[in-house]
Coordinates of C-alpha atoms in Angstrom, one line a residue:
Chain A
X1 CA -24.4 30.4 48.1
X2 CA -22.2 30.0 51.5
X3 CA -23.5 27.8 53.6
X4 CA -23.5 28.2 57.5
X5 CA -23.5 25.3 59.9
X6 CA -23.5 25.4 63.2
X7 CA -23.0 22.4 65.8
X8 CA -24.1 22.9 69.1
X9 CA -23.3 21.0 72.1
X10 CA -23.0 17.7 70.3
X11 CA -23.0 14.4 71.9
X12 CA -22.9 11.5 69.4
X13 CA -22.8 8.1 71.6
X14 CA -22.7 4.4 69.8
X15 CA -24.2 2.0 72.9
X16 CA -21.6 2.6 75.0
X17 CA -18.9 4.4 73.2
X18 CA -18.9 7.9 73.2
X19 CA -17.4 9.3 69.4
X20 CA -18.1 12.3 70.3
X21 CA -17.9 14.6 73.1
X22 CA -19.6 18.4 73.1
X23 CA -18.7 19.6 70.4
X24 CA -19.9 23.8 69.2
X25 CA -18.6 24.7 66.2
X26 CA -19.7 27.6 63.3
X27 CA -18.7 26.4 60.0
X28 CA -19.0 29.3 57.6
X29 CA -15.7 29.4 55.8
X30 CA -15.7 28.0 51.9
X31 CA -12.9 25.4 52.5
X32 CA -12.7 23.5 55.8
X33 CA -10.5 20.4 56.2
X34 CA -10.8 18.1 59.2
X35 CA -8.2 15.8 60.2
X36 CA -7.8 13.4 63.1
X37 CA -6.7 9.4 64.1
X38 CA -8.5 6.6 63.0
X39 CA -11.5 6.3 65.6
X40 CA -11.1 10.1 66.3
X41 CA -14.4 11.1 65.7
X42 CA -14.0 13.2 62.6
X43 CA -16.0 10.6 60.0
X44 CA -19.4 10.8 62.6
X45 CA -18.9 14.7 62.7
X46 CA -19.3 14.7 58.8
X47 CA -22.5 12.1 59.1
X48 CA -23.7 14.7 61.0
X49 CA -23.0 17.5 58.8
X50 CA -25.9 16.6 56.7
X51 CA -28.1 14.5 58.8
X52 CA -27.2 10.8 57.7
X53 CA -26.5 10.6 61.6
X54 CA -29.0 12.7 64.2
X55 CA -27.0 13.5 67.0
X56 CA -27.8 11.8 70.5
X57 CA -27.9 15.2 72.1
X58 CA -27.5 18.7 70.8
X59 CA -28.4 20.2 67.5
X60 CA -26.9 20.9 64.1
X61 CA -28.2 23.4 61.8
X62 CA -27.6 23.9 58.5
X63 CA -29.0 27.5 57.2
X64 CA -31.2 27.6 60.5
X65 CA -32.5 23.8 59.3
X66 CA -32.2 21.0 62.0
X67 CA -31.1 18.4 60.7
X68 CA -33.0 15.9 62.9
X69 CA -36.2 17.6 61.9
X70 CA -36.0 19.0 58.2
X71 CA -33.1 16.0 57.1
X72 CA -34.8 16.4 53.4
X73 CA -34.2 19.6 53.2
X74 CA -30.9 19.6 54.6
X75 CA -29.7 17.2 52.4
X76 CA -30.3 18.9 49.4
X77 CA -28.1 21.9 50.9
X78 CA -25.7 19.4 51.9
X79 CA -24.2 16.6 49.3
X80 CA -22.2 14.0 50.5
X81 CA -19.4 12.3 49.3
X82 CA -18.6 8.8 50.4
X83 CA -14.9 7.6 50.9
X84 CA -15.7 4.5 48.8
X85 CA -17.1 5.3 45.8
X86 CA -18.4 1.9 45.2
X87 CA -21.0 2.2 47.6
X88 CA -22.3 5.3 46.8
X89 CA -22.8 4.3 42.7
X90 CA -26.1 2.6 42.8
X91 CA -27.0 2.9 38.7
X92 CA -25.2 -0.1 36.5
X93 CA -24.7 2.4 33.9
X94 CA -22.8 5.4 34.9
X95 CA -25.4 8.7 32.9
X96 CA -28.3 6.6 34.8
X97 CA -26.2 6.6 38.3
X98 CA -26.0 10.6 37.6
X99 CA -29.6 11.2 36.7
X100 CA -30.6 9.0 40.2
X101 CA -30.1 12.4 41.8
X102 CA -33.0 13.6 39.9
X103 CA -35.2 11.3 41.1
X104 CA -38.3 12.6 42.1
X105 CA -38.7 16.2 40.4
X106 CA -41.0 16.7 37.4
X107 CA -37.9 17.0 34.7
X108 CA -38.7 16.8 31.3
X109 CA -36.9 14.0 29.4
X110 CA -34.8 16.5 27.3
X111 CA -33.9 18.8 30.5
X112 CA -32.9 16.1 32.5
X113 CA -30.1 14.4 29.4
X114 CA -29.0 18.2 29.5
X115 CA -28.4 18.0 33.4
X116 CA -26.5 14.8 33.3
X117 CA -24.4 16.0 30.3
X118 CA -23.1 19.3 31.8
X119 CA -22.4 17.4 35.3
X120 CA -20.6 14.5 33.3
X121 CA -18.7 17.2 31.2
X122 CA -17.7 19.0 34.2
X123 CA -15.3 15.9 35.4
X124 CA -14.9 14.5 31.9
X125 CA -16.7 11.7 32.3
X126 CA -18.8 12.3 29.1
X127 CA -17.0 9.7 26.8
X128 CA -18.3 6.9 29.4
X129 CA -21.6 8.0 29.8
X130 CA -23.3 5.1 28.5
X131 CA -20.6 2.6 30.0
X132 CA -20.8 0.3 32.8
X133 CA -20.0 1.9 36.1
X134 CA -17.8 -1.1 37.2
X135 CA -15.9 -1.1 34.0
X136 CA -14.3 2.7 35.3
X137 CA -11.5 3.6 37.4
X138 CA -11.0 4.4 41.0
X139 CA -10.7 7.9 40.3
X140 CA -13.0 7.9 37.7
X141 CA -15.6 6.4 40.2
X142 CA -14.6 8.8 42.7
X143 CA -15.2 11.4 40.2
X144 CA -19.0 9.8 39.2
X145 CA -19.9 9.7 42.9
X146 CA -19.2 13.0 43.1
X147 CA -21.3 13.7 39.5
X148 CA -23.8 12.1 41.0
X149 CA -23.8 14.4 44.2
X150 CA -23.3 17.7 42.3
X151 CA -26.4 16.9 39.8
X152 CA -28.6 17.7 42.9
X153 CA -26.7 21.3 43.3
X154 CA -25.8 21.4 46.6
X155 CA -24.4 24.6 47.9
X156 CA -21.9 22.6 50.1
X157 CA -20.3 19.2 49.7
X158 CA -18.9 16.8 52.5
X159 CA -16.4 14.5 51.3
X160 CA -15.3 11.6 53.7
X161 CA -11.5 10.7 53.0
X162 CA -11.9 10.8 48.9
X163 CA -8.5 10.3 48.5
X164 CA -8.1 7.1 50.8
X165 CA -8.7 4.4 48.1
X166 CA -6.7 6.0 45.5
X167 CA -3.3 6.3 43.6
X168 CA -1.3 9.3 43.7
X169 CA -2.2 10.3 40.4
X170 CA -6.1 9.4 40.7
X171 CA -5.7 11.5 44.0
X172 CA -4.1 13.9 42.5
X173 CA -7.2 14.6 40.0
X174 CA -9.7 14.1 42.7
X175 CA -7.9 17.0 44.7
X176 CA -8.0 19.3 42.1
X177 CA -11.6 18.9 40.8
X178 CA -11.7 19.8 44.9
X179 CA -10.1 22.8 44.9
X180 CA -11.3 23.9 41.9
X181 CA -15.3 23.5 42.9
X182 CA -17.3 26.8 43.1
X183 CA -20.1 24.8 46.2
X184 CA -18.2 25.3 49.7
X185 CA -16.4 22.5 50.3
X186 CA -15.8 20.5 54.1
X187 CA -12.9 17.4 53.5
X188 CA -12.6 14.8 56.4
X189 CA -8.9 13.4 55.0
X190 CA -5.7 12.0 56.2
X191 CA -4.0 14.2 52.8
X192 CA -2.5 16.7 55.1
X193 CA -1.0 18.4 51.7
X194 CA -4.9 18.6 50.2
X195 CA -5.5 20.9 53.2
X196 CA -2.7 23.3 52.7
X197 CA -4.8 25.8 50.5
X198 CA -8.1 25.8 53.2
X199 CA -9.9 28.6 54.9
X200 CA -9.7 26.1 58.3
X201 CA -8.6 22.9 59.6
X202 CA -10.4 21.5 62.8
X203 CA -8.0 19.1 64.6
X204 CA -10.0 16.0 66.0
X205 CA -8.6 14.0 69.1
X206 CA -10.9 11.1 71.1
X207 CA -14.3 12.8 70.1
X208 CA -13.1 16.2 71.0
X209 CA -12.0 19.1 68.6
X210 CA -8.2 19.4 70.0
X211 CA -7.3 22.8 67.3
X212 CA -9.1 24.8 64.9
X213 CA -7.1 27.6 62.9
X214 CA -5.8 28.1 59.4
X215 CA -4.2 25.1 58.2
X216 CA -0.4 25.7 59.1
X217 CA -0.7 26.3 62.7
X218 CA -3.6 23.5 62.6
X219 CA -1.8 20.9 61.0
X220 CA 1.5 21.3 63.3
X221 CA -0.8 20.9 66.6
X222 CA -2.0 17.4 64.7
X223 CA 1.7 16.3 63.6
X224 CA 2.6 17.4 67.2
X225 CA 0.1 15.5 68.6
X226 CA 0.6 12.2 66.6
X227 CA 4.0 12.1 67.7
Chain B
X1 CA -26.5 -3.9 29.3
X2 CA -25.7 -1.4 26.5
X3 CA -22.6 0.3 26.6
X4 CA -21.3 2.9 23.7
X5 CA -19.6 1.6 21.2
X6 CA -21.9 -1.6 20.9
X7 CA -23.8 -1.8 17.4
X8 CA -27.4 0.0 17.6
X9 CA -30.3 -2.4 15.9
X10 CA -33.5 -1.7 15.6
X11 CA -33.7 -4.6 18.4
X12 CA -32.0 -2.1 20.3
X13 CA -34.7 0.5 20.0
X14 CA -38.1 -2.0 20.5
X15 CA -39.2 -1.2 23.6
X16 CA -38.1 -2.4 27.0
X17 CA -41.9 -3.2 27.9
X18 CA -42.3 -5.6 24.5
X19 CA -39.1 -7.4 24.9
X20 CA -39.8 -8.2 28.7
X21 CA -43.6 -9.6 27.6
X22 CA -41.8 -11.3 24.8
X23 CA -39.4 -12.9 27.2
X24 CA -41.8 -13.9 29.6
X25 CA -43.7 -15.6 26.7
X26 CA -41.3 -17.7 25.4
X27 CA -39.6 -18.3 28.8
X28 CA -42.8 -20.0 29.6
X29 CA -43.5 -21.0 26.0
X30 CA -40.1 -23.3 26.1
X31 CA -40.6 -24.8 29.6
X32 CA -44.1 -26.2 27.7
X33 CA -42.4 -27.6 24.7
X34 CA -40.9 -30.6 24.6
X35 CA -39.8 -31.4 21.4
X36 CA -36.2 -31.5 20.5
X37 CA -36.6 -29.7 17.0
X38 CA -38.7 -27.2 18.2
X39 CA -36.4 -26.2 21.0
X40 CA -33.1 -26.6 18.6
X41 CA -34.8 -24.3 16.7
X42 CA -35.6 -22.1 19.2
X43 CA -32.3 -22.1 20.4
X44 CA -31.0 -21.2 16.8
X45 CA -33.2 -18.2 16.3
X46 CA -32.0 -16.9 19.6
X47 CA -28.2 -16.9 18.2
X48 CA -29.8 -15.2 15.3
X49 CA -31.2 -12.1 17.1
X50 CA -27.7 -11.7 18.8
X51 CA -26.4 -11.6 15.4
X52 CA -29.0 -9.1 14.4
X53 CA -28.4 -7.2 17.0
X54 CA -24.6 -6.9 16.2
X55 CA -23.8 -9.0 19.6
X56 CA -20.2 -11.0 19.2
X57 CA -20.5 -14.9 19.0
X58 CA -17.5 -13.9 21.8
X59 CA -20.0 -12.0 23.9
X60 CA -22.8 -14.4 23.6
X61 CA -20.8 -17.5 24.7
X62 CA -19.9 -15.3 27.6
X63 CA -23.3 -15.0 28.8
X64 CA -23.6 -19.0 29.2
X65 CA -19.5 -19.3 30.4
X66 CA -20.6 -18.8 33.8
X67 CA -22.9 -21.6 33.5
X68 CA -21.4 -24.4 31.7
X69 CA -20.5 -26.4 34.0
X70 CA -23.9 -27.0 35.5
X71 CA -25.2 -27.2 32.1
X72 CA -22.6 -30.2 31.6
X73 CA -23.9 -32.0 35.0
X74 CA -27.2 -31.7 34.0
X75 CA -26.8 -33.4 30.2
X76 CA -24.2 -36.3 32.2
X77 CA -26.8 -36.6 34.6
X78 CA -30.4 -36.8 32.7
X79 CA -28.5 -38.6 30.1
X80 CA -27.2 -41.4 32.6
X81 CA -30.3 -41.3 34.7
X82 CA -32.9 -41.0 31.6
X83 CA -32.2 -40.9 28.2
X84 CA -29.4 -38.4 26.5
X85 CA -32.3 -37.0 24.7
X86 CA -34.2 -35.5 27.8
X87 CA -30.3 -34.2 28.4
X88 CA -29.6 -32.4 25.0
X89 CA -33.4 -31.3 25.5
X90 CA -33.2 -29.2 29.0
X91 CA -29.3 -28.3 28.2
X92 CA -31.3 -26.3 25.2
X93 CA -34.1 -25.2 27.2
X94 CA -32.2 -23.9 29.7
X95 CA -29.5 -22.5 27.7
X96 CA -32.1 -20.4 25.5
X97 CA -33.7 -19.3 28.6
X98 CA -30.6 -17.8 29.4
X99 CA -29.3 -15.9 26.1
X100 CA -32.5 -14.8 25.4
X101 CA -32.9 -12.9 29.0
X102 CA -29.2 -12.0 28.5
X103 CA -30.5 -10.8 25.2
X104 CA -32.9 -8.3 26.5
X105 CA -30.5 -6.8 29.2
X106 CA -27.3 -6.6 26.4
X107 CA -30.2 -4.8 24.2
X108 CA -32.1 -2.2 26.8
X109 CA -30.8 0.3 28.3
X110 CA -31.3 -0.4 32.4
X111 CA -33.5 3.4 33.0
X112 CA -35.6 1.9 30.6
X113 CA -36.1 -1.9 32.3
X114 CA -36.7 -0.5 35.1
X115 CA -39.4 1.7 34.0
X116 CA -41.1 -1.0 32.3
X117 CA -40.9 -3.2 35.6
X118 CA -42.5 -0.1 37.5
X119 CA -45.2 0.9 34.7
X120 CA -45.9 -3.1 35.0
X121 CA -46.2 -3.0 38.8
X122 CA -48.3 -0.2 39.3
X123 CA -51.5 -1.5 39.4
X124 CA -50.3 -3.3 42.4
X125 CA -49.8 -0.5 44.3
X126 CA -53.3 -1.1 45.8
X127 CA -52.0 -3.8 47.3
X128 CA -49.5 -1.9 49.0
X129 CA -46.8 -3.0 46.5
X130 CA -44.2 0.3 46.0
X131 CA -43.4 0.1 42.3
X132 CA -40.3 2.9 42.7
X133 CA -38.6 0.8 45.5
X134 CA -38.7 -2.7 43.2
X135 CA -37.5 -0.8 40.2
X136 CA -34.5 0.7 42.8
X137 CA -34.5 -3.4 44.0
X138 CA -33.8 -4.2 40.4
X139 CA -31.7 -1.6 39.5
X140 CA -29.5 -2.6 42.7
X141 CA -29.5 -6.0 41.8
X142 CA -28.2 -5.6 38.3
X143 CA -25.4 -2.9 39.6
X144 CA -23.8 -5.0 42.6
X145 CA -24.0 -8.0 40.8
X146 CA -20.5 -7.6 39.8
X147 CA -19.0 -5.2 42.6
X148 CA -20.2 -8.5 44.8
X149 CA -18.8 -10.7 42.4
X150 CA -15.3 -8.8 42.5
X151 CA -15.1 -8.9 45.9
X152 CA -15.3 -12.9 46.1
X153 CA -12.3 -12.7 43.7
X154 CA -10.4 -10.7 46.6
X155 CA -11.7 -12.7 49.4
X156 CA -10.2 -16.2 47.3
X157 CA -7.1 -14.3 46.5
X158 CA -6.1 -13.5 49.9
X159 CA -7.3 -16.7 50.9
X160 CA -4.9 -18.5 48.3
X161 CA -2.1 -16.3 49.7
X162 CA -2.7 -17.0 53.4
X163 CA -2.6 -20.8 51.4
X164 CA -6.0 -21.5 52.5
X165 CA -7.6 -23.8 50.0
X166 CA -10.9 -23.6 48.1
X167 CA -13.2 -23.7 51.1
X168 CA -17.1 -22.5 50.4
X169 CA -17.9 -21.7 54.5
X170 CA -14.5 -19.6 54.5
X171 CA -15.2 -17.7 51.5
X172 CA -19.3 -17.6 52.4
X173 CA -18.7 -16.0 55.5
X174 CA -16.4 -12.9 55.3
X175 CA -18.5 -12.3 51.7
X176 CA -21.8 -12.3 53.3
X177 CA -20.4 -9.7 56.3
X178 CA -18.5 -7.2 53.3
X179 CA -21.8 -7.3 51.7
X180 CA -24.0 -6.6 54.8
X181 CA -21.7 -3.8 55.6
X182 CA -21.8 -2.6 52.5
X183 CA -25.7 -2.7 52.3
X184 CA -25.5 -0.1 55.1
X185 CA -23.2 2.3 53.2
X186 CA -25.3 2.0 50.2
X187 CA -28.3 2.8 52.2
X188 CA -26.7 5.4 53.7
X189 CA -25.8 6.9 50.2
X190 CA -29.0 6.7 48.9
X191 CA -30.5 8.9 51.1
X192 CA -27.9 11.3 50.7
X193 CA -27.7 11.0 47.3
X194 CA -31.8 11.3 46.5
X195 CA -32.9 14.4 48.2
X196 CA -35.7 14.7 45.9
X197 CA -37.4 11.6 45.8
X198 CA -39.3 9.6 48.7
X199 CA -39.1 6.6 46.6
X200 CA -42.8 6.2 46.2
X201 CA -42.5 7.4 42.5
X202 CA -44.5 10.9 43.1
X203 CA -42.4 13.8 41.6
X204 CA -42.6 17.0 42.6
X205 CA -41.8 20.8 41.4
X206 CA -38.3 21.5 40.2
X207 CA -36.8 24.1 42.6
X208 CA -35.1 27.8 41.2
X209 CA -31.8 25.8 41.5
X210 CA -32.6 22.9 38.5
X211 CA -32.3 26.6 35.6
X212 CA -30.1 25.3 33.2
X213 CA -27.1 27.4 33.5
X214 CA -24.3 28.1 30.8
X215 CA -21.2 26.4 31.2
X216 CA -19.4 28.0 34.2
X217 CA -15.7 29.0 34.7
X218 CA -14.9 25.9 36.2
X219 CA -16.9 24.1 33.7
X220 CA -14.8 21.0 31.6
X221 CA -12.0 21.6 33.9
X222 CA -10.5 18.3 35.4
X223 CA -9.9 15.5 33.9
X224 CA -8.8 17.1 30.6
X225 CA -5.3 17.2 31.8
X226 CA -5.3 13.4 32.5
X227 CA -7.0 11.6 29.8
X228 CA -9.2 9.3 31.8
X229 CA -8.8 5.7 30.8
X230 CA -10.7 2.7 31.0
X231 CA -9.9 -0.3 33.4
X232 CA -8.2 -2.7 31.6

C-alpha cells in the first residue's frame, strides 16, 4: 500500500537552534532519497517522518494520522531504520531481536517462529538465527535491523544513512535489498549513486528544502551547491 | 547464551524457570556452607554439568577468564590475612557461583529467561512493579553487555595511539558519554521498533496485516549473491 505524507509548515527548533525552517512537502512517490550537509536538517525531517520527533510547530500526517497525536499508529505505517544498527538491535540473540517487533499482539507460538523465519529468509539471515547478534557483520546487522523493522510490515520504511558505517561491498548489499523492497521506501544518505534509480530527491540546505525533482536534476543542484 | 551449532542436552531443554530456582538455591546454598569438601565438591559437579551439557573445558574457563585476577587477589589476600584455607574456600565459592550462573545463560535460550523473570515478577505488579519493562531491563542488559564492552576496546585503542597510557578517569569518561548517547538511540529505536506493544505485557488483536503470506517475488533475494559470513 503507498503511503502519503504530508508535512506542513514545519518548524523543528532544538533550544535555540532552528534545524528546521517551514518546511510543506507531499511525499507520495515509492522511492524518495533526501540528501544534504552534515547539520542540514535532513536526519530531524526523517524523525519526523514517523513521529520519533513531534514537530515544534506545524503538522505531519501520515495517511491523514498526526503524528503528534496517533504516534502508535503511525509508527506501525512507518518503520524506521537507524544509521547504526547497533543501537537499534536490542535482542542478544538475533531470531529474538526479530520477534521484539511482535511484541504485544496475541501470536501463537507456532505463527510467530513462521514470522521471524520468512523475515530472516528474506535477507538471508536464516543460518544465524539462533546466533549472537554481536557475533554478525556490519552489513549483516544492518540487514537484522532492518528484519527487525519489516517483521512489523510497515507499508513505508525510513532509513537514516544505512550505508554510512559500512564497506563498499556490505553497502553494496544493503542498497540492493533497498531497491529491491516492495514497502515504499524514503533514504536520508550521503550515497548520491543509491539515489540514481528514485522517484525523487529533496535537496536539504540550513533547515530549508533547497531542490526537489527527479534525481538527476536534484543531485546536480546539491553537487552545485557543495561546491 | 545458546547459539546453533552448540550441543543440545536435555539440560538444555529443562526449563528456564527450574534452572533459575535451582540457581538461586545453591547460590544461596554455597554462601551457607563452609566446608572445604563440600564446596570442592560442589565446584566439581558444576564442571560436570558443563560436560553434560556438551560445553568445552575452553568455553567454561572463559566464563571465569574475565575474573581471575580478582579471584587471585582474593586467595593472596585471605590467605596472607587469614588462613590459605578461608582463601582456597571463597576462590571456590565464588568461582562456582559464577559457572553455575554462566551455566544457565550458555544453556537457555534468552526469550525464555526472560519470560521466566516476568512470569516470576508478576505477582508484583500490585505493587506497581512492570514485569514486561524488567524482562526488556534484562534483556538490554545481557545484549549491550558486549557492544559496551567493545567500545572500551576502541576508546583504549585510540587512546594507546594518541600514546595516552592506561588511565581509568580517561577511559571512564568518554565511555560513560558513548553509552548515554547511545541509551537515547536505543530508546529511540525501541519505540520505533515496537509499535505493538506498550510494554506493560497486555497483548492485543493481530491486525489483517500479521496473514501469513506465501513467499513473495522478492522473497530470499539478497544476500544469496554474497554468502554472508560471520565476524571473525
Amino acid at each position: 500500500m503507498m503511503t502519503t505524507i504530508e508535512i506542513r509548515a514545519v518548524h523543528q527548533r532544538f533550544e535555540t537552534f532552528e534545524a528546521l525552517k517551514g518546511i510543506d512537502l507531499t511525499l507520495n512517490e515509492k522511492r524518495i532519497g533526501i540528501v544534504g550537509s552534515n547539520g542540514s536538517g535532513k536526519s530531524t525531517f526523517a524523525r519526523l517522518l514517523n513521529g520519533l520527533l513531534i514537530p515544534t510547530s506545524g503538522q505531519v500526517l501520515v495517511d491523514g494520522l498526526d503524528t503528534a497525536k496517533s504516534g502508535k499508529a503511525v509508527r506501525r505505517k512507518v518503520g524506521f531504520v537507524f544509521q547504526n544498527p547497533d543501537n537499534q538491535i536490542v535482542f542478544p540473540i538475533v531470531e529474538e531481536d526479530v520477534a521484539f517487533g511482535l511484541k504485544g499482539l496475541k501470536l501463537p507460538a507456532a505463527q510467530r517462529g513462521a514470522l521471524v523465519e520468512e523475515v530472516l529468509d528474506r535477507y538471508g539471515l536464516g543460518p544465524f538465527r539462533s546466533h549472537p547478534s554481536h557475533t554478525l557483520s556490519g552489513g549483516q546487522k544492518q540487514l537484522l535491523a532492518l528484519a527487525g523493522v519489516l517483521i512489523t510490515r510497515p507499508d513505508c520504511v525510513v532509513f537514516d544513512e544505512p550505508t554510512t558505517l559500512l564497506d563498499l561491498r556490505n553497502a553494496r548489499r544493503v542498497a540492493k535489498v533497498i531497491a529491491e523492497m516492495e514497502e515504499t521506501v524514503i533514504v536520508v544518505t550521503h550515497d548520491l549513486p543509491l539515489l540514481q534509480s528514485f522517484d525523487r530527491v529533496i535537496v536539504f540546505d540550513q533547515g530549508r528544502v533547497i531542490a526537489d525533482d527527479e534525481p538527476n536534476s536534484a543531485l546536480a543542484r546539491y553537487v552545485e551547491r557543495m561546491q | 547464551m545458546r547459539s546453533r551449532g552448540e550441543i543440545s542436552s536435555f539440560l538444555h531443554e529443562l526449563p528456564a524457570a527450574a534452572k533459575l530456582l535451582v540457581l538461586a538455591g545453591a547460590g544461596t546454598g554455597l554462601v551457607l556452607v563452609g566446608s572445604l569438601p563440600v564446596l570442592a565438591g560442589a565446584f566439581l559437579a558444576t564442571l560436570l554439568l558443563y560436560w553434560l551439557a556438551g560445553i568445552s573445558r575452553r568455553q567454561a574457563f572463559q566464563q571465569l577468564r574475565p575474573l581471575l585476577w580478582l579471584l587471585v587477589l582474593l586467595f593472596i589476600v585471605q590467605g596472607v590475612w587469614q588462613s590459605w584455607e578461608l582463601g582456597a574456600l571463597v576462590v571456590l565459592r565464588i568461582s562456582t557461583l559464577i559457572l553455575l550462573a554462566a551455566f544457565v545463560t550458555l544453556t537457555t535460550r534468552t526469550d525464555a529467561l526472560i519470560a521466566a523473570v516476568e512470569s516470576a515478577l508478576t505477582p508484583f505488579r500490585r505493587f506497581g512493579v512492570n514485569p514486561a519493562k524488567v524482562g526488556l531491563a534484562f534483556s538490554l542488559a545481557l545484549r549491550f553487555i558486549p557492544v559496551i564492552a567493545q567500545q572500551a576496546n576502541d576508546i583504549r585503542d585510540a587512546q594507546r595511539a594518541r600514546g595516552l597510557g592506561a588511565n581509568p578517569v580517561a577511559l571512564a569518561l568518554p565511555l560513560i558519554v558513548r553509552t548515554l548517547r547511545m541509551a537515547s538511540d536505543v530508546a529511540d529505536a525501541i519505540d520505533a521498533r515496537s509499535p505493538y506493544s506498550d510494554h506493560s505485557g497486555d497483548e492485543g488483536e493481530l491486525p489483517p496485516r500479521f496473514v501469513l503470506q506465501p513467499n513473495t517475488s522478492n522473497a530470499r533475494m539478497s544476500c544469496n549473491d554474497a554468502e554472508p559470513q560471520l565476524k571473525t
